[in-house]
Amino acid sequence: MTTTGFYRTPYPVVVIRVFLNGPLITDSGIVPDGVLIARGDRIEWAGRRGDRGQPADAEVIDAAGRYIAPGFIDMHIHGGAGSDFMDATPADVEQVFRYHAAGGTTSLCPTTATAPLDEILAALDAITQYRSSGMRHGRALGAHIEGPYLTQSKRGCHLPQHVRNPEEREWKQLLERGPVASMTLAPELPGAAPLIEELHHRGAIASAGHSEALFHEMQDAADRGVRHVTHLYCAMTDALNNRWRGTPNPRSAGMVEAVYLDDRLSSELITDGKHLSREMLVLALRNKGYEKLAIVTDAMRGAGMPDGDYAFGPRHGMVAHVRHREARIPDGTALASSVFPMNEMVKTFRDLTGCPLWQAVRMASLTPAEILGKSREIGSLAAGKYADVILFDDAVNVSGVYVGGEDSVKGRGGVVACEAAVETRIGSHAHSGPFRKRMRFIPALLLAAVALAAAPPRRIVSTAPSITETLFALGAGDRVAGVTEYCRFPPEAARLPKIGGYLQPNIERVLALRPDLVVIPETPLHSRDRYALVKLRTLEVRFDSIADIHNAIRDLGAALAIPERAAALHASIRRQLDEVRRRAAGARPVKVMFVVGRNPGSLEGLITAGKASYLTEVMAIAGGVNAFADAVFSFAKVPQEEVLARNPEVIIDIGDNAHTSPLNAAQKREIVNLWQRLHTVPAVRNRRVHPVSSDIYIVPGPRVVELARELARILHPELFR
């Protein structure tokens, strides 16, 4: 039954969508002027425009010259945006799916890591829970269990104390808890043979990996049912490493050679340009072909995150040092998964190998679907398959993601999906969480009545700077018992007891403060579950927009039983913003690019504020217009070529300078000089590049008035002195 308005229709409403005005990427080439018709969640027809009429009642999705392509399928992926499937909570599982959906991944195999049995089982349970919840951010195709049945010498970043040989009593629990799509194991281990046979019997993929297997052992494993090899070249044997080992020859084939010589075996490549050089990728493509090689991300929780240290797999897992988009184990001798989304993997592979775009896309869609035995349902834009469709440009910047015909990131398109990356890049002060929708239909008076029914909180823990600043602005600073390490304003807040970082507060420290209320941001990076487990009362607020700031002030005022103060603060902010808007209204709007992230010391990895960012709202108040207003994500990654095309008149660059002390003159000159390579851009040519470092730019809250005035002075110095 489908609900429309207040009435119920007796039959389900089937939505027809037509994707047009873009090249259609098929599994064998590109149709220049393609059309795809989706009826409900399935593809009805795909082909050249004009070969079939367009349904009159269809919803039209204009690709506007972008490619119309099948959604990517990632068969080896651990995490992203600070979360890992081994965290085993619904919020963390959904966070990973949301982040990778933004990179065009519409189906994936959630991948576990080596750990105690109960932790792997908990991860499988969380994955199953996601599968039963509608899977609106992408399809979970079944788990990929990587470890614990690995060879110690090839374990990589998996915890050595939990690497072990297969035992039937244990692996039967894993397979029965499932569903399991694939399992990576070392086939030469004692006890591996019956597990391989059981996987093959169940229709799951037995994949050889993290192994010292020789060629003849791989042949035996393939005879028993091994059909895939995990991350080709990585954590495996080859002829150069098998000198005199187990054979009479000084050079003997290993797993790499088995992949090339045995047609029964498929494999996968991590194509981030970090794991494998160009010639290794070309060698694999020429020897195995795009129909037997899948592109995978093997992404860990550091994907989409700033440089830092992140645990691989479980939160007690081996620490990986992420620097310049490369994750390494602590001694620096090996990589620890990747930190790239799938769209960048596809682009990098195409650029390094010179293969046609459609082949690279196939390696990230139909090829993994065929390996997984799912090609009848997903993997290409063929009639009858699920309408898992993505839109992207020549640089594989994803701007539309549809799962079963439904927009999986509604209102969050953009030049490139970079939401979670920037959310956590600047999240230590702000919390831009547009992933979750909140129904704000409870009147403020009702909320106040509920708050007054219990004693107003007297000891509050704030878990984000925006929350802390709002509490102090409400005159409730004396009730704040603890804050995060990043809560630095007002100065008295910085002197309060610390509960740890923004993403991972120390629950023991929180409990030690004996709070009667914990205020948390409403984002996927935070879960009230962790506080519910220890019986702590929580309040969720969000700061994604100016309206959200006002709502947060209202909600906090009601919860603290100080609604009059909240109303006064709300009125004051509105009045002052209106004054800035009035003064700027007479000036010509200035085209602005707001850079919120980039690689240190360069213009690589530029990330700009998009349409959904509250910064765009404040720009408009201050008399500006966002040069990237069509990027409807809050934040979007943009190539330098796009900056040249957009010609911003002013560039505000917080870059990699967030949360630092004020920039001195030399530091500002250094940043301005970086932009000289784009000297034709009006902002650069006219010396209107403004390096900034104040946290008012990245902490949405009561200081939004200060930000509006600062932007107005930058954009219209003739009006604002």
PDB file of C-alpha atoms in Angstrom, residues 85-88 112-126 159 162 164 174 313-317:
ATOM      1  CA  PHE A  85      32.221  -2.777   9.787  1.00  0.00           C
ATOM      2  CA  MET A  86      34.051  -4.334  12.748  1.00  0.00           C
ATOM      3  CA  ASP A  87      32.641  -1.556  14.943  1.00  0.00           C
ATOM      4  CA  ALA A  88      29.470  -3.655  14.706  1.00  0.00           C
ATOM      5  CA  THR A 112      35.562  -8.027   8.358  1.00  0.00           C
ATOM      6  CA  ALA A 113      39.072  -8.269   9.781  1.00  0.00           C
ATOM      7  CA  THR A 114      41.029 -10.699  11.928  1.00  0.00           C
ATOM      8  CA  ALA A 115      39.682 -10.614  15.481  1.00  0.00           C
ATOM      9  CA  PRO A 116      38.240 -12.870  18.181  1.00  0.00           C
ATOM     10  CA  LEU A 117      35.277 -14.940  17.010  1.00  0.00           C
ATOM     11  CA  ASP A 118      32.679 -13.007  19.013  1.00  0.00           C
ATOM     12  CA  GLU A 119      33.729  -9.720  17.417  1.00  0.00           C
ATOM     13  CA  ILE A 120      33.439 -11.094  13.889  1.00  0.00           C
ATOM     14  CA  LEU A 121      30.031 -12.568  14.730  1.00  0.00           C
ATOM     15  CA  ALA A 122      28.907  -9.197  16.109  1.00  0.00           C
ATOM     16  CA  ALA A 123      29.960  -7.545  12.850  1.00  0.00           C
ATOM     17  CA  LEU A 124      27.980 -10.114  10.865  1.00  0.00           C
ATOM     18  CA  ASP A 125      24.945  -9.394  13.029  1.00  0.00           C
ATOM     19  CA  ALA A 126      25.246  -5.651  12.379  1.00  0.00           C
ATOM     20  CA  LEU A 159      46.353  -8.436  14.370  1.00  0.00           C
ATOM     21  CA  HIS A 162      44.325 -13.426  16.377  1.00  0.00           C
ATOM     22  CA  ARG A 164      44.975 -18.740  13.369  1.00  0.00           C
ATOM     23  CA  LEU A 174      30.743 -17.884  10.795  1.00  0.00           C
ATOM     24  CA  GLY A 313      39.423  -3.362  11.575  1.00  0.00           C
ATOM     25  CA  PRO A 314      38.262  -3.351  15.188  1.00  0.00           C
ATOM     26  CA  ARG A 315      38.934  -0.245  17.253  1.00  0.00           C
ATOM     27  CA  HIS A 316      41.624  -2.179  19.126  1.00  0.00           C
ATOM     28  CA  GLY A 317      43.160  -3.167  15.782  1.00  0.00           C
TER      29      GLY A 317
END
